Structure formats: structure tokens, C-alpha cells
CSV table of C-alpha atoms and ligand atoms in Angstrom, one decimal:
chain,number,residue,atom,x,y,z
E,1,UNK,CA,14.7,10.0,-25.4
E,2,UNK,CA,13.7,13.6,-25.9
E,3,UNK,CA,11.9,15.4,-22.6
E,4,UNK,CA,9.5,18.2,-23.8
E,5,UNK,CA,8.1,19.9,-20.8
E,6,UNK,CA,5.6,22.4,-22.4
E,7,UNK,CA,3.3,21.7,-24.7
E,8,UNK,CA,4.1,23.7,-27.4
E,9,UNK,CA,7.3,22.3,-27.4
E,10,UNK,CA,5.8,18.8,-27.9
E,11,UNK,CA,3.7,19.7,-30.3
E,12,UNK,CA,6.3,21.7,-32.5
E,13,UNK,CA,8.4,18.5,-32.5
E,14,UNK,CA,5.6,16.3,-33.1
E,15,UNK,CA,4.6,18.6,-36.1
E,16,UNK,CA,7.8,18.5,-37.5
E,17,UNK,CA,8.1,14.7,-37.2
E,18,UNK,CA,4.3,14.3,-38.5
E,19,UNK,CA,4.3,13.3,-42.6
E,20,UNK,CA,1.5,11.4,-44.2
E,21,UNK,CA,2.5,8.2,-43.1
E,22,UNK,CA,4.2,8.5,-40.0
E,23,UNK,CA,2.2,7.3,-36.2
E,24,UNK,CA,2.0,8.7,-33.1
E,25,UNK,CA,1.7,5.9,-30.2
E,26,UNK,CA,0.5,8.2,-26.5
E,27,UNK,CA,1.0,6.5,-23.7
E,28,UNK,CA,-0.6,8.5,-20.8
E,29,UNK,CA,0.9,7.8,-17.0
E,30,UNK,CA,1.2,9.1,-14.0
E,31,UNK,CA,4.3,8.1,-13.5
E,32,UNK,CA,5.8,5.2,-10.9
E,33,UNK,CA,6.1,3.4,-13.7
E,34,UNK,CA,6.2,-0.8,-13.5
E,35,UNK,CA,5.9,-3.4,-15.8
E,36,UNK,CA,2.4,-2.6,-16.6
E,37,UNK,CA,2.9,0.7,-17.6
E,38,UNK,CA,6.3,-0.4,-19.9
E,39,UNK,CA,4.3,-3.0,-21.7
E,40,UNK,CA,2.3,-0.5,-23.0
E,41,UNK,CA,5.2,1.3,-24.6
E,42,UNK,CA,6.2,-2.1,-26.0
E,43,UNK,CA,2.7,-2.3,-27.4
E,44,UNK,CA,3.0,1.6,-28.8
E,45,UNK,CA,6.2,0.6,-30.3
E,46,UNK,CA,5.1,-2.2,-32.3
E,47,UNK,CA,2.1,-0.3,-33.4
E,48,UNK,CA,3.0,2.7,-34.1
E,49,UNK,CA,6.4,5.3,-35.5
E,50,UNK,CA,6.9,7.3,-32.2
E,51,UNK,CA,6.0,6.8,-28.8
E,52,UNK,CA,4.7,9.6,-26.6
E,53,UNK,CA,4.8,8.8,-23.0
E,54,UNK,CA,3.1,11.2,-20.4
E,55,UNK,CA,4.4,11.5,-16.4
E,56,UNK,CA,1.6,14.0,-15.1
E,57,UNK,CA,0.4,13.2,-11.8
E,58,UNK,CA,-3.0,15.5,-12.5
E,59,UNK,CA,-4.7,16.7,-9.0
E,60,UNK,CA,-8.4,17.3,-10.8
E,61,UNK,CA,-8.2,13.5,-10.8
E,62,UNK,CA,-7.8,13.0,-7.1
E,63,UNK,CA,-10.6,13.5,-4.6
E,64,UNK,CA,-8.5,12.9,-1.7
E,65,UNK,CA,-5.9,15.6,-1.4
E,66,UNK,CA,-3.2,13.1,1.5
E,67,UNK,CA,-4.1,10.4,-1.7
E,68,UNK,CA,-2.8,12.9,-4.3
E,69,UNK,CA,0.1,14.5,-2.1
E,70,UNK,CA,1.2,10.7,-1.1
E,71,UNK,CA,1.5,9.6,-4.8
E,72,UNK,CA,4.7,8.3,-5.4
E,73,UNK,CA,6.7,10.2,-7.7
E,74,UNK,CA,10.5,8.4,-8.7
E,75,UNK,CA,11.0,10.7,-11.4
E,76,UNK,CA,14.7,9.9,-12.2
E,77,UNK,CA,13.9,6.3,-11.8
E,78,UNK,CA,11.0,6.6,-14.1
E,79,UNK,CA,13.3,8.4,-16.3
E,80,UNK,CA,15.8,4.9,-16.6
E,81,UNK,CA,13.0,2.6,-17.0
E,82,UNK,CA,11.6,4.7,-20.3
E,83,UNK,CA,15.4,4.7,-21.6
E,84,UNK,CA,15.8,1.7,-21.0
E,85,UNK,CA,12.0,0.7,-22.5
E,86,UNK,CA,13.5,3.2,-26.0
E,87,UNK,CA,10.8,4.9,-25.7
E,88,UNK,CA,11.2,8.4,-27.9
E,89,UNK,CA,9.5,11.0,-26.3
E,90,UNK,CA,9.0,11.8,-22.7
E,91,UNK,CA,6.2,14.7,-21.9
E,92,UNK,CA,6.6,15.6,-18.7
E,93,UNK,CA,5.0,19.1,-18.1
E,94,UNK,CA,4.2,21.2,-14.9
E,95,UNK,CA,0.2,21.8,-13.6
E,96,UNK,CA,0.4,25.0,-14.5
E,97,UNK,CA,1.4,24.4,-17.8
E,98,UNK,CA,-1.3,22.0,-18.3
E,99,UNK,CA,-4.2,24.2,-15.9
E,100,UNK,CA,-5.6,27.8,-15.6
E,101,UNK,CA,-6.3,28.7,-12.3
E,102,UNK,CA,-10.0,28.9,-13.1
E,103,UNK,CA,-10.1,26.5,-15.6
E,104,UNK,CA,-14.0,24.3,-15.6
E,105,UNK,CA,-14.9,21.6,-17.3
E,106,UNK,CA,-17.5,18.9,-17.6
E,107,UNK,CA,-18.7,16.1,-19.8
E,108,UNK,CA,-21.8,13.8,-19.7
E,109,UNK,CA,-20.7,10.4,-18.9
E,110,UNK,CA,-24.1,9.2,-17.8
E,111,UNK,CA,-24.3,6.9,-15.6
E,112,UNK,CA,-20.3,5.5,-15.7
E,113,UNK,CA,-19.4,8.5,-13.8
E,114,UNK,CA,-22.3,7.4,-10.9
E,115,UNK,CA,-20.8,3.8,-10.5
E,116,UNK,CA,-18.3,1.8,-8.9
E,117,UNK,CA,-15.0,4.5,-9.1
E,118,UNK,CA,-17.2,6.8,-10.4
E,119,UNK,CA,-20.0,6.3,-7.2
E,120,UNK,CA,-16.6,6.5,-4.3
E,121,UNK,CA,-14.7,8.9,-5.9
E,122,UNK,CA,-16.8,11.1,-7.2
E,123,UNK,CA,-15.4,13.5,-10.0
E,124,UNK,CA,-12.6,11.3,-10.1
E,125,UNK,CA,-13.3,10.2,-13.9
E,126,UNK,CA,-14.0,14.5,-15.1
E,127,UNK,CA,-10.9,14.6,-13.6
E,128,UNK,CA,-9.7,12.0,-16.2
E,129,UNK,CA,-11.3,12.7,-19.5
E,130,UNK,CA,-10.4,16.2,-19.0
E,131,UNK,CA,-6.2,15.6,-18.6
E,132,UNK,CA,-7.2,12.7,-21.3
E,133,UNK,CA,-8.3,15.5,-24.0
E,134,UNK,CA,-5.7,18.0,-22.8
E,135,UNK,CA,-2.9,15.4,-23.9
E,136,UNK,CA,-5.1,14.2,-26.8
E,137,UNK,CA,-5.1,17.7,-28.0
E,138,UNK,CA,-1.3,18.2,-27.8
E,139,UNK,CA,0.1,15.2,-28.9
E,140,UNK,CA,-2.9,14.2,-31.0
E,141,UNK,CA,-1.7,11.0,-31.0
E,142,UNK,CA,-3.2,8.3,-33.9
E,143,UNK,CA,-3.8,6.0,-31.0
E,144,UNK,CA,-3.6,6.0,-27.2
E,145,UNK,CA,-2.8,2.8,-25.0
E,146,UNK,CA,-4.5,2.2,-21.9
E,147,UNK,CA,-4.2,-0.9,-19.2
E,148,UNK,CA,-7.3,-2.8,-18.6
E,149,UNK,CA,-6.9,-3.0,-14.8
E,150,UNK,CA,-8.6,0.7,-15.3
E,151,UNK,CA,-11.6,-0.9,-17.2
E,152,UNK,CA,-14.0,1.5,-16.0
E,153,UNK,CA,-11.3,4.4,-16.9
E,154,UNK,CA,-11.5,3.1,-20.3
E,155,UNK,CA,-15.3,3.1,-21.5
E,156,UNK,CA,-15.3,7.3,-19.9
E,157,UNK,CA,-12.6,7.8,-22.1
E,158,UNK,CA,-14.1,5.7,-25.2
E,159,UNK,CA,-17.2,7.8,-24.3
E,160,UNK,CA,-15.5,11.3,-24.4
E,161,UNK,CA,-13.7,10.3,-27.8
E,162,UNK,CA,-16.8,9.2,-29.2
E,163,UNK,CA,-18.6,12.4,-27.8
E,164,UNK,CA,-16.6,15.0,-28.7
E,165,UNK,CA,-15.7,12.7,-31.8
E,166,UNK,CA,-11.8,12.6,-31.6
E,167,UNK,CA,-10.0,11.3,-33.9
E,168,UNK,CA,-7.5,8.6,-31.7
E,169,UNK,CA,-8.0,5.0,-31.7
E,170,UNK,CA,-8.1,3.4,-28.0
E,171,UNK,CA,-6.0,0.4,-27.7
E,172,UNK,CA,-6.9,-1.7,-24.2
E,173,UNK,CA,-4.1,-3.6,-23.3
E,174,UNK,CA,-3.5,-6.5,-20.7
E,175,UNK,CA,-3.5,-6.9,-17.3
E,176,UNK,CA,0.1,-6.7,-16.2
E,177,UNK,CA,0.1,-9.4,-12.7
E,178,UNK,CA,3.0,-10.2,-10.3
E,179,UNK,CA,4.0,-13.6,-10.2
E,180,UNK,CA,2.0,-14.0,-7.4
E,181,UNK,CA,-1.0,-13.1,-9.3
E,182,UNK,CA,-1.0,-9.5,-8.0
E,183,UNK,CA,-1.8,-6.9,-10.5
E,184,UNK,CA,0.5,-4.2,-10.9
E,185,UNK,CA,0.0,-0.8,-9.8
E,186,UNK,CA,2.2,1.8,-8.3
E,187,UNK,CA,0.3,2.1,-5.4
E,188,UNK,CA,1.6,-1.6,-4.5
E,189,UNK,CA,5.3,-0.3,-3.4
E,190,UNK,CA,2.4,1.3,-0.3
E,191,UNK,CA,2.0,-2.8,0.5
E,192,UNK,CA,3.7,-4.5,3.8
E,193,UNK,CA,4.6,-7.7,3.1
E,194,UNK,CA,1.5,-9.1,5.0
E,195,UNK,CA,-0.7,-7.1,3.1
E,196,UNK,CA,1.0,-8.1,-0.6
E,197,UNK,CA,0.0,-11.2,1.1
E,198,UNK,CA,-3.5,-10.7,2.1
E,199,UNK,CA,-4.8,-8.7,-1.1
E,200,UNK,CA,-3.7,-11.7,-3.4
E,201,UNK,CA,-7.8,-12.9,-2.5
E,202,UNK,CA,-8.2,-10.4,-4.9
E,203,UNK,CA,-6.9,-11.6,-8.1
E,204,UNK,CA,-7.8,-15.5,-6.5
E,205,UNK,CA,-11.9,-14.0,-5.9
E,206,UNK,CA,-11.9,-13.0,-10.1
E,207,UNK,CA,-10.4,-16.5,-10.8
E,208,UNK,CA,-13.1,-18.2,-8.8
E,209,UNK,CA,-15.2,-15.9,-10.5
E,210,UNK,CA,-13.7,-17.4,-14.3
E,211,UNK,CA,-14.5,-20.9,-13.7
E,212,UNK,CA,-17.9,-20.8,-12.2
E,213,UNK,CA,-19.7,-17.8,-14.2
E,214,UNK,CA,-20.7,-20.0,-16.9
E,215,UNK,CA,-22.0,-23.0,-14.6
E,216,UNK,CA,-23.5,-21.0,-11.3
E,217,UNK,CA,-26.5,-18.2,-11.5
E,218,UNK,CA,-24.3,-14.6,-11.7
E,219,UNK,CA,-25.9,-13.0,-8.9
E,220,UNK,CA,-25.7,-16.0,-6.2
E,221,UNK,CA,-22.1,-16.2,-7.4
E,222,UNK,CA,-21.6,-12.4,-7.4
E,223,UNK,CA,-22.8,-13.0,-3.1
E,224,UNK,CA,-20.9,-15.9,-2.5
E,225,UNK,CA,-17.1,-14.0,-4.2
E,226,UNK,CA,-18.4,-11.0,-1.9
E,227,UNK,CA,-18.6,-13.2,1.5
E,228,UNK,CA,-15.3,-14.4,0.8
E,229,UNK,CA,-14.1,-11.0,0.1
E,230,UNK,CA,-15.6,-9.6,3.3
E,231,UNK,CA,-14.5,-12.7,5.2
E,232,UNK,CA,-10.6,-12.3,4.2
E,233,UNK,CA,-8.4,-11.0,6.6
E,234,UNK,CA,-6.6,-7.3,6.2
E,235,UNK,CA,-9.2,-7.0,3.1
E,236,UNK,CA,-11.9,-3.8,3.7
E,237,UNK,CA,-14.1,-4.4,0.0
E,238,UNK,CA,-15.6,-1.7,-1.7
E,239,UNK,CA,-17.3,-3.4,-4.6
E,240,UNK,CA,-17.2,-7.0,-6.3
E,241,UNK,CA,-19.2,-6.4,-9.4
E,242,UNK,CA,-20.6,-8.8,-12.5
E,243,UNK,CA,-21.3,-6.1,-14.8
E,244,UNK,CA,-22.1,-5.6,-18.6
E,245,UNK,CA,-18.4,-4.7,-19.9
E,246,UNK,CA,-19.8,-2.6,-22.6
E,247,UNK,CA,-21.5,-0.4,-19.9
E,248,UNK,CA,-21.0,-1.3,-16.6
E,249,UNK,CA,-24.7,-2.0,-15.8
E,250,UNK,CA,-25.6,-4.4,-13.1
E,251,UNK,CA,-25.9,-8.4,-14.6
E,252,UNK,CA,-29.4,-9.5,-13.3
E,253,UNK,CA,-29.6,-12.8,-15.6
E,254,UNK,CA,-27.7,-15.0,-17.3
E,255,UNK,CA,-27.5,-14.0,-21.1
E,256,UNK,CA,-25.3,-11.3,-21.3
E,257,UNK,CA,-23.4,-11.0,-24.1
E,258,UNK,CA,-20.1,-9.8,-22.5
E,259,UNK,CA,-19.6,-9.7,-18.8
E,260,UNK,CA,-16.8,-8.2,-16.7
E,261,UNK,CA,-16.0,-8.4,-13.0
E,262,UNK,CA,-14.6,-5.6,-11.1
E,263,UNK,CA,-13.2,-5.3,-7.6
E,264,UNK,CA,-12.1,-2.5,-5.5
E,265,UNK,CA,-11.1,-2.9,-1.8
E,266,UNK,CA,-8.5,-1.3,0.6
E,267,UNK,CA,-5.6,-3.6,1.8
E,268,UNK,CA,-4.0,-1.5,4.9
E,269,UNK,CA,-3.8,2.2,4.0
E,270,UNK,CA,-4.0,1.4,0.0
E,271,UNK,CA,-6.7,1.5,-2.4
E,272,UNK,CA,-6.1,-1.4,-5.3
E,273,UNK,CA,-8.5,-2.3,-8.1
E,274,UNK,CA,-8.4,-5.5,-10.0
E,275,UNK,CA,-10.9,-6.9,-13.0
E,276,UNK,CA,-11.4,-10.1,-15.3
E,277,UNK,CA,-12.8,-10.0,-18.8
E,278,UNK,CA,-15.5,-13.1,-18.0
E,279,UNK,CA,-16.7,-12.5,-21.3
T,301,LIG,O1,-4.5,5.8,-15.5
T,301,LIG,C1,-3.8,6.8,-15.2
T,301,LIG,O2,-2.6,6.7,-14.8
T,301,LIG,C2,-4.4,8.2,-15.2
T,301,LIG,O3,-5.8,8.1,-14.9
T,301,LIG,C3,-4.3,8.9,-16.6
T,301,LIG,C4,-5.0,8.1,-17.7
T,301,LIG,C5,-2.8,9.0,-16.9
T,301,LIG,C6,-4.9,10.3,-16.5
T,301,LIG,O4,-4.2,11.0,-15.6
């Protein structure tokens, strides 16, 4: 695997590698990488020629400066699991090689940025689009892979593409879960025991959630998933949402024609999100 840590190193490479038929896969992490994350290499890989994958742990993102300073960062280890995973290129540059001191930027995300992630942590998603576009522009990848579990994460960045009409194709790819139903995320390793434990209710509210949305009224079942979420023990919610997947609006009848369900809570000290697709 070949580590690039500037980005005009990357992008000589890449140029050099680029002929008329050849695909460029960018896989975009922040590193503490699991099983989630490696399934979307093995998705890149059978989808496209060469796989970029991106370790930047980017502080515009964070709005909690502990949050971003306690983000776990096993770069060797990382490292072993992308060897290991074949992947071909590792970009894994600095933050001042990425930012300006004064560097500004904003985009209009309407109303995703005011919701949900966007409404607790807010600035969180500018944060987002604008590393997104950063390693759009450099590795100007033919597509880019992202997990579902960041569903919300996903429409911003469909919505910057389509605004500042990139040319990338967004690939949204599987939940990754533990066996225990958990979904992966490198915050988990922040978990005791009892709190793996207690924020399985989690992925167990969605599944509820799976079976009855087609049956029950969406907003009594929307109350009834958020009383047992408030009832569960070691779980502090944030938000249990039935929302219009295509733009996160609030569901207030029955005949929508796709519907996702999100949840955010805290389990301990951590912060986890977890969705379902309903329809
Ligand atoms: O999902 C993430 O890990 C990050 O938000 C991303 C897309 C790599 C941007 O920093």
C-alpha cells in the first residue's frame, strides 16, 4: 500500500495512474478503523481500479474540543488492517496540510444542517462537506463510499455534490453490526462492558420500529420507541426519529414513500448513532 501524506503527492500519483478507463474508489475515514469501515474498501475494490482510503481526523468537524482531542487514533494498527484489507493507497495528510489558518467556508444545506446531528452539534455537517470537497478535490475520485449508520452525513454530502455539481458518484453502503446487534463505530472501544450491554436497546428500538411501522400509526409508534428509550437503563436519548429518508422531514401520516428512523443517545460518556432504512 502506498502512504501519500500531501496532497500533491496524491494527486501526482493519481494523475499518473489515471487513463481513460481506469477508477478511482475514495474511501473517506477518520481512522479507528473496524469492520465497518473495511467493508467499504471491499465495496471500493469491487467497484472500482484503485482504492483511496483517507485517515484525517478533521477538527472543523468537531464542536466539542475533549470529543475531538479524545478521538481514538491507532494509527499503526489502522495501518495493518488496510494491508491486510489490500487496499492501494493510504492518504493520510497533516491539518495543516489540509487547512489555512484563516481558511472560511460555508454551504447552504437548508434545513439538514438545523436537524437531528445537524440541530446538537451545530456546524458539525460544514465541518463535513467542507473536508468532503477538500478530498473530493484531491483525489477526485469516480466514486466515494460512505456507511449508512451516518445517514444524515450522507444526504449533506449528496446535497454539496449536487450543489456545487461534482462529478463523484455516492455509493451508501450497509450498516456494519456486532453480533450482538451493535453497530460499529470507533467510538464503541469508549464502551464498558455494561454499557455495550445497555445501548444494544438501540439497535432492538429500530427493530421494533421494522415490524410495526407498516401496522401501527408512525407518530404513536415513534412515542411509544421513545418511552422505551427513555425508560432503558444507562441510555440518556437525544432523538428517535421517523423521518422522510430523502430529506429528513418529520413523518406526520402514514403515506410516505420512503421512511427512515434515526437514533442518537449517549450510553455512559459516549455519543453513538444508529438508523433503519423502514422504507
Ligand atoms: O464519517 C466520517 O468518518 C467523517 O465524517 C468523514 C466523512 C471522514 C469526514 O471527516
Amino acid at each position: 500500500m502506498k502512504i501519500f501524506h500531501t496532497r500533491s503527492g496524491l494527486s501526482t500519483y493519481l494523475n499518473s495512474k489515471k487513463t481513460s478507463n481506469f477508477s478511482v474508489g475514495l474511501v473517506p475515514t477518520m481512522g479507528a478503523l473496524h469492520n465497518g469501515h473495511l467493508s467499504l474498501i471491499e465495496i471500493a475494490a469491487n467497484q472500482t481500479d484503485l482504492v483511496v482510503c483517507s485517515i484525517f481526523v478533521n477538527p472543523t468537524q468537531f464542536t466539542d474540543s475533549k470529543d475531538l482531542d479524545n478521538y481514538p487514533r491507532p494509527i499503526e494498527n489502522d495501518i495493518a488492517k488496510l494491508e491486510a484489507a489490500h487496499c492501494d493507497v493510504l492518504f493520510l495528510p497533516s491539518v495543516s496540510e489540509m487547512y489555512h489558518k484563516t481558511e472560511q467556508w460555508h454551504i447552504d444545506l437548508g434545513d439538514l444542517d438545523k436537524r437531528l446531528e445537524g440541530k446538537i452539534r451545530p456546524g458539525h455537517y460544514q465541518g463535513v462537506t467542507q473536508i468532503v470537497n477538500k478530498l473530493f478535490t484531491t483525489v477526485n475520485p469516480d466514486k466515494a463510499f460512505f456507511g449508512q449508520k451516518d445517514y444524515q452525513q450522507f444526504l449533506v454530502i449528496k446535497k454539496m455534490v449536487d450543489q456545487l455539481k461534482l462529478d463523484v458518484e455516492l455509493i451508501m453502503c450497509p450498516i456494519i453490526r456486532e453480533q450482538d446487534g451493535l453497530a460499529m463505530s470507533s467510538r464503541n472501544i469508549h464502551l464498558s462492558p455494561k454499557e455495550h450491554a445497555d445501548a444494544l436497546i438501540l439497535n432492538q428500538v429500530l427493530k421494533f420500529l421494522e415490524e410495526n411501522f407498516k401496522t401501527q400509526n408512525l407518530i404513536n409508534l415513534e412515542k411509544e420507541a421513545t418511552k422505551i428509550l427513555e425508560s432503558s437503563e444507562g441510555i440518556e436519548l437525544e432523538y428517535l426519529e421517523i423521518c422522510n429518508a430523502d430529506n429528513l422531514e418529520p413523518v406526520n401520516s402514514e403515506d410516505y414513500p420512503s421512511l427512515v428512523a434515526l437514533v442518537a443517545a449517549k450510553v455512559g460518556r459516549t455519543r453513538l448513532i444508529d438508523n433503519t432504512i423502514l422504507r
